[in-house]
Amino acid sequence: MRWFRNLMIALLLTPLAAHGQQEEEPAAVDEAPAEEPHPLSRLDWIVGPTEVEVGSFAKLAVPEGFMFLHPEETTKFQEFIENPASGRESLIAPDDLRWFGLFEFDDIGYVKDDEEIDAAALLDSIKEGTKAGNEERRRRGWAELHITGWRFEPRYDAATQRLEWAIDGVSENLPVVNFNTRLLGRKGVTSATLVADPEALDAAVGEFKDVLAGFDYVAGERYADVQEGDRMAEYGLAALIAGGGAAVAAKSGLLKSLWKVLAAAGAAVAVWLGRLFRGKKQQDA
């Protein structure tokens, strides 16, 4: 992965540094035309250290060496890597893009955390949901995703009100792993999904958790701020893993229209990285 990190540094750091320049040096008459900047470098990256809003109810401390995108720019990023986007996600990533994380708030109400989780039954549900997602991926000409099992079974921390798990999958014969966290709040749940190279997942998870330490709901919107009369969610922890609202919709036959909820973010990334890997191998041959 070192060559990939170096590639992304070359693509991103020069344009970012240019933002701080007051004037540009005039090009020499005989100088060759400059290459077009990489599409990702054109996004409106917010560079840490700084604090940003995540949705309407939370904030995030962006550490030094990290970059953040608000929803409009995140949608452009998702489209570039051929990944479904809801238009509500925010993105956090190291400045060399060795991994990235997506945040999205779902105002489903207060989720009670007193439910037991059946990991085996949940995995079957997720596999079925991913099949619906693959129908849409085929329609768009995108790579399909096939779930193979748990990388980390679901676990809930009652002290921090955070639920996390990781699922293994395969897309175009390339491994895919998404590390998922759900951060419970008073009026809903923020999903935090890590997309990383499976071979570097453990290190990426550690870094992502460090970033999540800088996430917090604003005063009055934390899980402990619940009050009598607040709206309660229609489902609990297990449904958050199985697709949240899609798990409820499935009972009324609406699952296919909610395929994006169940389509794992890493599928298109695996294809994108795979193309780069293959291109690099051809160059080295």
PDB file of C-alpha atoms in Angstrom:
ATOM      1  CA  MET A   1       0.000   0.000   0.000  1.00  0.00           C
ATOM      2  CA  ARG A   2       2.964   2.398   0.260  1.00  0.00           C
ATOM      3  CA  TRP A   3       2.889   3.147  -3.471  1.00  0.00           C
ATOM      4  CA  PHE A   4      -0.822   3.956  -3.184  1.00  0.00           C
ATOM      5  CA  ARG A   5      -0.256   6.348  -0.272  1.00  0.00           C
ATOM      6  CA  ASN A   6       2.535   8.058  -2.201  1.00  0.00           C
ATOM      7  CA  LEU A   7       0.266   8.375  -5.226  1.00  0.00           C
ATOM      8  CA  MET A   8      -2.493  10.033  -3.216  1.00  0.00           C
ATOM      9  CA  ILE A   9      -0.017  12.368  -1.528  1.00  0.00           C
ATOM     10  CA  ALA A  10       1.182  13.479  -4.958  1.00  0.00           C
ATOM     11  CA  LEU A  11      -2.386  13.990  -6.132  1.00  0.00           C
ATOM     12  CA  LEU A  12      -3.616  15.863  -3.090  1.00  0.00           C
ATOM     13  CA  LEU A  13      -0.871  17.756  -1.317  1.00  0.00           C
ATOM     14  CA  THR A  14       0.172  20.031  -4.178  1.00  0.00           C
ATOM     15  CA  PRO A  15      -3.343  21.420  -4.784  1.00  0.00           C
ATOM     16  CA  LEU A  16      -3.931  21.796  -1.035  1.00  0.00           C
ATOM     17  CA  ALA A  17      -0.685  23.696  -0.604  1.00  0.00           C
ATOM     18  CA  ALA A  18      -1.651  25.934  -3.497  1.00  0.00           C
ATOM     19  CA  HIS A  19      -4.666  27.159  -1.546  1.00  0.00           C
ATOM     20  CA  GLY A  20      -2.316  29.076   0.722  1.00  0.00           C
ATOM     21  CA  GLN A  21      -0.413  30.818  -2.063  1.00  0.00           C
ATOM     22  CA  GLN A  22      -1.141  34.484  -2.687  1.00  0.00           C
ATOM     23  CA  GLU A  23       0.097  34.641  -6.268  1.00  0.00           C
ATOM     24  CA  GLU A  24       1.011  32.118  -8.915  1.00  0.00           C
ATOM     25  CA  GLU A  25       4.304  32.308 -10.767  1.00  0.00           C
ATOM     26  CA  PRO A  26       3.801  33.013 -14.495  1.00  0.00           C
ATOM     27  CA  ALA A  27       4.507  30.004 -16.688  1.00  0.00           C
ATOM     28  CA  ALA A  28       7.572  30.094 -18.894  1.00  0.00           C
ATOM     29  CA  VAL A  29       6.875  30.554 -22.591  1.00  0.00           C
ATOM     30  CA  ASP A  30       8.408  27.213 -23.567  1.00  0.00           C
ATOM     31  CA  GLU A  31       7.046  25.353 -20.536  1.00  0.00           C
ATOM     32  CA  ALA A  32       4.833  22.347 -21.266  1.00  0.00           C
ATOM     33  CA  PRO A  33       1.156  22.751 -20.312  1.00  0.00           C
ATOM     34  CA  ALA A  34       0.456  21.748 -16.723  1.00  0.00           C
ATOM     35  CA  GLU A  35      -1.411  18.502 -16.227  1.00  0.00           C
ATOM     36  CA  GLU A  36      -5.028  18.715 -15.134  1.00  0.00           C
ATOM     37  CA  PRO A  37      -5.370  18.311 -11.351  1.00  0.00           C
ATOM     38  CA  HIS A  38      -6.784  15.036 -10.105  1.00  0.00           C
ATOM     39  CA  PRO A  39     -10.579  15.242  -9.547  1.00  0.00           C
ATOM     40  CA  LEU A  40     -10.225  14.484  -5.829  1.00  0.00           C
ATOM     41  CA  SER A  41      -7.870  17.431  -5.392  1.00  0.00           C
ATOM     42  CA  ARG A  42     -10.597  19.795  -6.605  1.00  0.00           C
ATOM     43  CA  LEU A  43     -12.884  18.995  -3.684  1.00  0.00           C
ATOM     44  CA  ASP A  44     -13.322  21.542  -0.917  1.00  0.00           C
ATOM     45  CA  TRP A  45     -11.233  19.743   1.708  1.00  0.00           C
ATOM     46  CA  ILE A  46     -11.275  21.186   5.237  1.00  0.00           C
ATOM     47  CA  VAL A  47      -7.833  20.574   6.695  1.00  0.00           C
ATOM     48  CA  GLY A  48      -7.240  19.908  10.397  1.00  0.00           C
ATOM     49  CA  PRO A  49      -6.698  20.795  13.094  1.00  0.00           C
ATOM     50  CA  THR A  50     -10.171  22.323  13.317  1.00  0.00           C
ATOM     51  CA  GLU A  51     -13.695  21.579  14.529  1.00  0.00           C
ATOM     52  CA  VAL A  52     -16.586  20.915  12.148  1.00  0.00           C
ATOM     53  CA  GLU A  53     -20.301  20.255  12.350  1.00  0.00           C
ATOM     54  CA  VAL A  54     -21.499  16.752  11.531  1.00  0.00           C
ATOM     55  CA  GLY A  55     -25.159  17.039  10.673  1.00  0.00           C
ATOM     56  CA  SER A  56     -27.294  19.280  12.881  1.00  0.00           C
ATOM     57  CA  PHE A  57     -26.667  17.631  16.232  1.00  0.00           C
ATOM     58  CA  ALA A  58     -22.963  16.778  16.470  1.00  0.00           C
ATOM     59  CA  LYS A  59     -19.450  18.114  16.080  1.00  0.00           C
ATOM     60  CA  LEU A  60     -16.098  16.547  15.266  1.00  0.00           C
ATOM     61  CA  ALA A  61     -12.539  17.569  16.059  1.00  0.00           C
ATOM     62  CA  VAL A  62     -10.545  17.072  12.837  1.00  0.00           C
ATOM     63  CA  PRO A  63      -6.962  16.272  13.944  1.00  0.00           C
ATOM     64  CA  GLU A  64      -3.833  17.583  12.310  1.00  0.00           C
ATOM     65  CA  GLY A  65      -2.974  15.448   9.287  1.00  0.00           C
ATOM     66  CA  PHE A  66      -6.645  14.771   8.505  1.00  0.00           C
ATOM     67  CA  MET A  67      -9.152  16.219   6.049  1.00  0.00           C
ATOM     68  CA  PHE A  68     -12.946  16.577   6.114  1.00  0.00           C
ATOM     69  CA  LEU A  69     -15.674  16.958   3.492  1.00  0.00           C
ATOM     70  CA  HIS A  70     -19.198  18.253   4.065  1.00  0.00           C
ATOM     71  CA  PRO A  71     -22.093  16.360   2.379  1.00  0.00           C
ATOM     72  CA  GLU A  72     -22.096  18.133  -0.996  1.00  0.00           C
ATOM     73  CA  GLU A  73     -18.390  17.462  -1.486  1.00  0.00           C
ATOM     74  CA  THR A  74     -18.679  13.932  -0.086  1.00  0.00           C
ATOM     75  CA  THR A  75     -21.277  13.154  -2.744  1.00  0.00           C
ATOM     76  CA  LYS A  76     -18.771  14.159  -5.433  1.00  0.00           C
ATOM     77  CA  PHE A  77     -16.164  11.876  -3.810  1.00  0.00           C
ATOM     78  CA  GLN A  78     -18.635   8.977  -3.751  1.00  0.00           C
ATOM     79  CA  GLU A  79     -19.569   9.481  -7.384  1.00  0.00           C
ATOM     80  CA  PHE A  80     -15.906   9.458  -8.377  1.00  0.00           C
ATOM     81  CA  ILE A  81     -15.364   6.044  -6.780  1.00  0.00           C
ATOM     82  CA  GLU A  82     -18.700   4.758  -8.173  1.00  0.00           C
ATOM     83  CA  ASN A  83     -20.283   4.339  -4.758  1.00  0.00           C
ATOM     84  CA  PRO A  84     -23.924   4.960  -3.766  1.00  0.00           C
ATOM     85  CA  ALA A  85     -24.414   8.254  -1.913  1.00  0.00           C
ATOM     86  CA  SER A  86     -27.374   9.520   0.090  1.00  0.00           C
ATOM     87  CA  GLY A  87     -26.310  13.157  -0.144  1.00  0.00           C
ATOM     88  CA  ARG A  88     -26.194  13.383   3.655  1.00  0.00           C
ATOM     89  CA  GLU A  89     -22.807  11.811   4.405  1.00  0.00           C
ATOM     90  CA  SER A  90     -19.743  13.679   5.649  1.00  0.00           C
ATOM     91  CA  LEU A  91     -16.233  12.286   5.114  1.00  0.00           C
ATOM     92  CA  ILE A  92     -13.065  12.178   7.235  1.00  0.00           C
ATOM     93  CA  ALA A  93      -9.715  10.857   5.978  1.00  0.00           C
ATOM     94  CA  PRO A  94      -5.965  11.068   6.621  1.00  0.00           C
ATOM     95  CA  ASP A  95      -4.322  13.493   4.224  1.00  0.00           C
ATOM     96  CA  ASP A  96      -2.814  10.572   2.266  1.00  0.00           C
ATOM     97  CA  LEU A  97      -6.225   8.848   1.900  1.00  0.00           C
ATOM     98  CA  ARG A  98      -4.960   5.523   3.214  1.00  0.00           C
ATOM     99  CA  TRP A  99      -8.520   5.051   4.489  1.00  0.00           C
ATOM    100  CA  PHE A 100     -11.662   7.131   4.837  1.00  0.00           C
ATOM    101  CA  GLY A 101     -14.696   7.251   7.097  1.00  0.00           C
ATOM    102  CA  LEU A 102     -18.290   8.298   6.391  1.00  0.00           C
ATOM    103  CA  PHE A 103     -20.670   9.915   8.889  1.00  0.00           C
ATOM    104  CA  GLU A 104     -24.442  10.096   8.464  1.00  0.00           C
ATOM    105  CA  PHE A 105     -27.175  10.939  10.970  1.00  0.00           C
ATOM    106  CA  ASP A 106     -30.525   9.160  10.884  1.00  0.00           C
ATOM    107  CA  ASP A 107     -33.287  10.864  12.882  1.00  0.00           C
ATOM    108  CA  ILE A 108     -35.075   7.671  13.857  1.00  0.00           C
ATOM    109  CA  GLY A 109     -35.595   8.641  17.480  1.00  0.00           C
ATOM    110  CA  TYR A 110     -34.156   7.289  20.704  1.00  0.00           C
ATOM    111  CA  VAL A 111     -32.872   3.715  20.306  1.00  0.00           C
ATOM    112  CA  LYS A 112     -33.176   1.571  23.427  1.00  0.00           C
ATOM    113  CA  ASP A 113     -29.977  -0.373  24.059  1.00  0.00           C
ATOM    114  CA  ASP A 114     -31.312  -3.281  26.095  1.00  0.00           C
ATOM    115  CA  GLU A 115     -31.534  -5.799  23.228  1.00  0.00           C
ATOM    116  CA  GLU A 116     -29.579  -9.038  22.843  1.00  0.00           C
ATOM    117  CA  ILE A 117     -27.867  -9.441  19.443  1.00  0.00           C
ATOM    118  CA  ASP A 118     -28.003 -12.727  17.472  1.00  0.00           C
ATOM    119  CA  ALA A 119     -24.915 -12.423  15.244  1.00  0.00           C
ATOM    120  CA  ALA A 120     -25.680 -15.487  13.090  1.00  0.00           C
ATOM    121  CA  ALA A 121     -29.243 -14.389  12.265  1.00  0.00           C
ATOM    122  CA  LEU A 122     -28.042 -10.870  11.514  1.00  0.00           C
ATOM    123  CA  LEU A 123     -25.444 -12.102   9.051  1.00  0.00           C
ATOM    124  CA  ASP A 124     -28.133 -13.970   7.096  1.00  0.00           C
ATOM    125  CA  SER A 125     -30.242 -10.809   7.000  1.00  0.00           C
ATOM    126  CA  ILE A 126     -27.347  -8.701   5.737  1.00  0.00           C
ATOM    127  CA  LYS A 127     -26.575 -11.218   2.980  1.00  0.00           C
ATOM    128  CA  GLU A 128     -30.174 -11.060   1.786  1.00  0.00           C
ATOM    129  CA  GLY A 129     -30.139  -7.277   1.831  1.00  0.00           C
ATOM    130  CA  THR A 130     -26.921  -7.156  -0.156  1.00  0.00           C
ATOM    131  CA  LYS A 131     -28.554  -9.227  -2.899  1.00  0.00           C
ATOM    132  CA  ALA A 132     -31.065  -6.410  -3.359  1.00  0.00           C
ATOM    133  CA  GLY A 133     -28.181  -3.970  -3.549  1.00  0.00           C
ATOM    134  CA  ASN A 134     -26.493  -6.055  -6.239  1.00  0.00           C
ATOM    135  CA  GLU A 135     -29.557  -5.762  -8.476  1.00  0.00           C
ATOM    136  CA  GLU A 136     -29.076  -2.013  -8.547  1.00  0.00           C
ATOM    137  CA  ARG A 137     -25.309  -2.328  -8.965  1.00  0.00           C
ATOM    138  CA  ARG A 138     -25.826  -4.534 -12.029  1.00  0.00           C
ATOM    139  CA  ARG A 139     -28.245  -1.986 -13.443  1.00  0.00           C
ATOM    140  CA  ARG A 140     -25.596   0.715 -13.085  1.00  0.00           C
ATOM    141  CA  GLY A 141     -22.812  -1.473 -14.434  1.00  0.00           C
ATOM    142  CA  TRP A 142     -21.006  -1.457 -11.089  1.00  0.00           C
ATOM    143  CA  ALA A 143     -19.233  -4.332  -9.388  1.00  0.00           C
ATOM    144  CA  GLU A 144     -21.301  -6.656  -7.209  1.00  0.00           C
ATOM    145  CA  LEU A 145     -20.581  -7.299  -3.537  1.00  0.00           C
ATOM    146  CA  HIS A 146     -20.823 -10.689  -1.826  1.00  0.00           C
ATOM    147  CA  ILE A 147     -20.759 -10.998   1.964  1.00  0.00           C
ATOM    148  CA  THR A 148     -18.585 -13.811   3.348  1.00  0.00           C
ATOM    149  CA  GLY A 149     -18.817 -13.385   7.129  1.00  0.00           C
ATOM    150  CA  TRP A 150     -18.030 -11.333  10.200  1.00  0.00           C
ATOM    151  CA  ARG A 151     -14.571  -9.831  10.630  1.00  0.00           C
ATOM    152  CA  PHE A 152     -15.639  -8.554  14.076  1.00  0.00           C
ATOM    153  CA  GLU A 153     -18.966  -9.687  15.508  1.00  0.00           C
ATOM    154  CA  PRO A 154     -21.226  -6.909  16.814  1.00  0.00           C
ATOM    155  CA  ARG A 155     -20.387  -5.497  20.239  1.00  0.00           C
ATOM    156  CA  TYR A 156     -22.056  -2.697  22.182  1.00  0.00           C
ATOM    157  CA  ASP A 157     -20.411  -0.439  24.766  1.00  0.00           C
ATOM    158  CA  ALA A 158     -23.105   0.746  27.166  1.00  0.00           C
ATOM    159  CA  ALA A 159     -20.752   3.299  28.714  1.00  0.00           C
ATOM    160  CA  THR A 160     -20.243   5.206  25.436  1.00  0.00           C
ATOM    161  CA  GLN A 161     -23.484   4.152  23.693  1.00  0.00           C
ATOM    162  CA  ARG A 162     -21.509   2.920  20.702  1.00  0.00           C
ATOM    163  CA  LEU A 163     -22.202  -0.199  18.652  1.00  0.00           C
ATOM    164  CA  GLU A 164     -19.516  -1.586  16.344  1.00  0.00           C
ATOM    165  CA  TRP A 165     -18.901  -4.487  13.968  1.00  0.00           C
ATOM    166  CA  ALA A 166     -17.020  -5.389  10.775  1.00  0.00           C
ATOM    167  CA  ILE A 167     -18.083  -7.526   7.812  1.00  0.00           C
ATOM    168  CA  ASP A 168     -15.925  -9.355   5.259  1.00  0.00           C
ATOM    169  CA  GLY A 169     -16.942  -9.373   1.619  1.00  0.00           C
ATOM    170  CA  VAL A 170     -15.620  -9.926  -1.902  1.00  0.00           C
ATOM    171  CA  SER A 171     -16.011  -7.754  -5.006  1.00  0.00           C
ATOM    172  CA  GLU A 172     -14.360  -8.624  -8.346  1.00  0.00           C
ATOM    173  CA  ASN A 173     -12.254 -11.213  -6.499  1.00  0.00           C
ATOM    174  CA  LEU A 174     -10.916  -8.475  -4.196  1.00  0.00           C
ATOM    175  CA  PRO A 175     -11.448  -8.549  -0.415  1.00  0.00           C
ATOM    176  CA  VAL A 176     -13.680  -5.867   1.079  1.00  0.00           C
ATOM    177  CA  VAL A 177     -13.992  -4.973   4.767  1.00  0.00           C
ATOM    178  CA  ASN A 178     -16.118  -2.252   6.335  1.00  0.00           C
ATOM    179  CA  PHE A 179     -15.754  -1.359  10.005  1.00  0.00           C
ATOM    180  CA  ASN A 180     -19.019   0.106  11.257  1.00  0.00           C
ATOM    181  CA  THR A 181     -19.843   2.169  14.333  1.00  0.00           C
ATOM    182  CA  ARG A 182     -23.226   3.489  15.410  1.00  0.00           C
ATOM    183  CA  LEU A 183     -23.170   6.426  17.816  1.00  0.00           C
ATOM    184  CA  LEU A 184     -26.460   6.697  19.702  1.00  0.00           C
ATOM    185  CA  GLY A 185     -27.938  10.116  20.421  1.00  0.00           C
ATOM    186  CA  ARG A 186     -31.128  11.564  21.850  1.00  0.00           C
ATOM    187  CA  LYS A 187     -32.986  11.921  18.541  1.00  0.00           C
ATOM    188  CA  GLY A 188     -31.324   9.297  16.420  1.00  0.00           C
ATOM    189  CA  VAL A 189     -28.111   7.558  15.447  1.00  0.00           C
ATOM    190  CA  THR A 190     -24.971   8.640  13.614  1.00  0.00           C
ATOM    191  CA  SER A 191     -23.415   5.924  11.463  1.00  0.00           C
ATOM    192  CA  ALA A 192     -19.634   6.002  11.154  1.00  0.00           C
ATOM    193  CA  THR A 193     -18.308   3.628   8.476  1.00  0.00           C
ATOM    194  CA  LEU A 194     -14.611   2.998   7.916  1.00  0.00           C
ATOM    195  CA  VAL A 195     -13.429   1.920   4.448  1.00  0.00           C
ATOM    196  CA  ALA A 196      -9.857   0.629   4.336  1.00  0.00           C
ATOM    197  CA  ASP A 197      -7.513  -1.857   2.717  1.00  0.00           C
ATOM    198  CA  PRO A 198      -8.305  -5.192   4.434  1.00  0.00           C
ATOM    199  CA  GLU A 199      -4.584  -5.880   4.919  1.00  0.00           C
ATOM    200  CA  ALA A 200      -4.227  -2.640   6.893  1.00  0.00           C
ATOM    201  CA  LEU A 201      -7.577  -2.800   8.679  1.00  0.00           C
ATOM    202  CA  ASP A 202      -6.288  -3.208  12.233  1.00  0.00           C
ATOM    203  CA  ALA A 203      -4.144  -0.078  12.006  1.00  0.00           C
ATOM    204  CA  ALA A 204      -6.935   1.847  10.286  1.00  0.00           C
ATOM    205  CA  VAL A 205      -9.456   0.817  12.961  1.00  0.00           C
ATOM    206  CA  GLY A 206      -7.130   2.118  15.656  1.00  0.00           C
ATOM    207  CA  GLU A 207      -6.758   5.456  13.874  1.00  0.00           C
ATOM    208  CA  PHE A 208     -10.482   5.686  13.170  1.00  0.00           C
ATOM    209  CA  LYS A 209     -11.294   5.098  16.832  1.00  0.00           C
ATOM    210  CA  ASP A 210      -8.899   7.893  17.755  1.00  0.00           C
ATOM    211  CA  VAL A 211     -10.806  10.181  15.380  1.00  0.00           C
ATOM    212  CA  LEU A 212     -14.139   9.071  16.859  1.00  0.00           C
ATOM    213  CA  ALA A 213     -12.888  10.160  20.269  1.00  0.00           C
ATOM    214  CA  GLY A 214     -13.290  13.698  18.905  1.00  0.00           C
ATOM    215  CA  PHE A 215     -16.960  13.136  17.991  1.00  0.00           C
ATOM    216  CA  ASP A 216     -19.698  14.308  20.322  1.00  0.00           C
ATOM    217  CA  TYR A 217     -23.308  15.341  20.185  1.00  0.00           C
ATOM    218  CA  VAL A 218     -23.957  18.955  21.131  1.00  0.00           C
ATOM    219  CA  ALA A 219     -25.409  19.774  24.547  1.00  0.00           C
ATOM    220  CA  GLY A 220     -28.994  18.604  24.839  1.00  0.00           C
ATOM    221  CA  GLU A 221     -28.662  16.032  22.043  1.00  0.00           C
ATOM    222  CA  ARG A 222     -26.621  13.355  23.814  1.00  0.00           C
ATOM    223  CA  TYR A 223     -28.022   9.920  24.600  1.00  0.00           C
ATOM    224  CA  ALA A 224     -28.240  10.775  28.309  1.00  0.00           C
ATOM    225  CA  ASP A 225     -30.300  13.899  27.529  1.00  0.00           C
ATOM    226  CA  VAL A 226     -33.428  11.897  26.655  1.00  0.00           C
ATOM    227  CA  GLN A 227     -36.633  13.297  28.141  1.00  0.00           C
ATOM    228  CA  GLU A 228     -40.137  12.028  28.670  1.00  0.00           C
ATOM    229  CA  GLY A 229     -42.116  12.584  25.504  1.00  0.00           C
ATOM    230  CA  ASP A 230     -39.146  12.131  23.137  1.00  0.00           C
ATOM    231  CA  ARG A 231     -39.812   9.980  20.077  1.00  0.00           C
ATOM    232  CA  MET A 232     -38.710   6.366  20.486  1.00  0.00           C
ATOM    233  CA  ALA A 233     -37.199   4.423  17.568  1.00  0.00           C
ATOM    234  CA  GLU A 234     -39.241   1.570  16.080  1.00  0.00           C
ATOM    235  CA  TYR A 235     -36.355  -0.870  16.420  1.00  0.00           C
ATOM    236  CA  GLY A 236     -33.252  -1.624  18.470  1.00  0.00           C
ATOM    237  CA  LEU A 237     -29.576  -2.468  18.119  1.00  0.00           C
ATOM    238  CA  ALA A 238     -29.935  -5.532  15.893  1.00  0.00           C
ATOM    239  CA  ALA A 239     -31.876  -3.628  13.236  1.00  0.00           C
ATOM    240  CA  LEU A 240     -29.180  -0.935  13.184  1.00  0.00           C
ATOM    241  CA  ILE A 241     -26.749  -3.609  12.039  1.00  0.00           C
ATOM    242  CA  ALA A 242     -29.149  -5.220   9.573  1.00  0.00           C
ATOM    243  CA  GLY A 243     -29.860  -1.934   7.828  1.00  0.00           C
ATOM    244  CA  GLY A 244     -31.911   0.160  10.201  1.00  0.00           C
ATOM    245  CA  GLY A 245     -35.011   1.436   8.483  1.00  0.00           C
ATOM    246  CA  ALA A 246     -34.584  -1.122   5.725  1.00  0.00           C
ATOM    247  CA  ALA A 247     -35.155  -3.883   8.248  1.00  0.00           C
ATOM    248  CA  VAL A 248     -38.566  -2.416   9.000  1.00  0.00           C
ATOM    249  CA  ALA A 249     -39.295  -1.678   5.330  1.00  0.00           C
ATOM    250  CA  ALA A 250     -38.528  -5.276   4.388  1.00  0.00           C
ATOM    251  CA  LYS A 251     -41.654  -6.360   6.252  1.00  0.00           C
ATOM    252  CA  SER A 252     -43.782  -4.205   3.951  1.00  0.00           C
ATOM    253  CA  GLY A 253     -42.039  -5.191   0.716  1.00  0.00           C
ATOM    254  CA  LEU A 254     -40.071  -1.968   0.272  1.00  0.00           C
ATOM    255  CA  LEU A 255     -36.585  -3.444   0.628  1.00  0.00           C
ATOM    256  CA  LYS A 256     -35.577  -3.019  -3.010  1.00  0.00           C
ATOM    257  CA  SER A 257     -36.219   0.722  -2.884  1.00  0.00           C
ATOM    258  CA  LEU A 258     -33.881   0.974   0.092  1.00  0.00           C
ATOM    259  CA  TRP A 259     -30.961  -0.945  -1.406  1.00  0.00           C
ATOM    260  CA  LYS A 260     -28.526   1.901  -0.708  1.00  0.00           C
ATOM    261  CA  VAL A 261     -28.964   1.405   3.021  1.00  0.00           C
ATOM    262  CA  LEU A 262     -27.729  -2.153   2.737  1.00  0.00           C
ATOM    263  CA  ALA A 263     -25.046  -1.715   0.064  1.00  0.00           C
ATOM    264  CA  ALA A 264     -21.658  -1.735   1.766  1.00  0.00           C
ATOM    265  CA  ALA A 265     -19.528   1.305   0.980  1.00  0.00           C
ATOM    266  CA  GLY A 266     -16.386  -0.696   0.355  1.00  0.00           C
ATOM    267  CA  ALA A 267     -17.480  -2.549  -2.770  1.00  0.00           C
ATOM    268  CA  ALA A 268     -16.755   0.218  -5.240  1.00  0.00           C
ATOM    269  CA  VAL A 269     -13.618   1.153  -3.347  1.00  0.00           C
ATOM    270  CA  ALA A 270     -12.314  -2.377  -3.772  1.00  0.00           C
ATOM    271  CA  VAL A 271     -12.834  -2.102  -7.517  1.00  0.00           C
ATOM    272  CA  TRP A 272     -11.210   1.332  -7.617  1.00  0.00           C
ATOM    273  CA  LEU A 273      -8.192   0.177  -5.632  1.00  0.00           C
ATOM    274  CA  GLY A 274      -8.058  -3.013  -7.662  1.00  0.00           C
ATOM    275  CA  ARG A 275      -7.737  -1.049 -10.879  1.00  0.00           C
ATOM    276  CA  LEU A 276      -4.880   0.917  -9.378  1.00  0.00           C
ATOM    277  CA  PHE A 277      -3.211  -2.259  -8.123  1.00  0.00           C
ATOM    278  CA  ARG A 278      -3.445  -3.875 -11.549  1.00  0.00           C
ATOM    279  CA  GLY A 279      -2.151  -0.752 -13.242  1.00  0.00           C
ATOM    280  CA  LYS A 280       0.803  -0.608 -10.862  1.00  0.00           C
ATOM    281  CA  LYS A 281       1.645  -4.263 -11.468  1.00  0.00           C
ATOM    282  CA  GLN A 282       1.637  -3.690 -15.222  1.00  0.00           C
ATOM    283  CA  GLN A 283       4.002  -0.732 -14.793  1.00  0.00           C
ATOM    284  CA  ASP A 284       6.368  -2.818 -12.655  1.00  0.00           C
ATOM    285  CA  ALA A 285       6.327  -5.770 -15.067  1.00  0.00           C
TER     286      ALA A 285
END
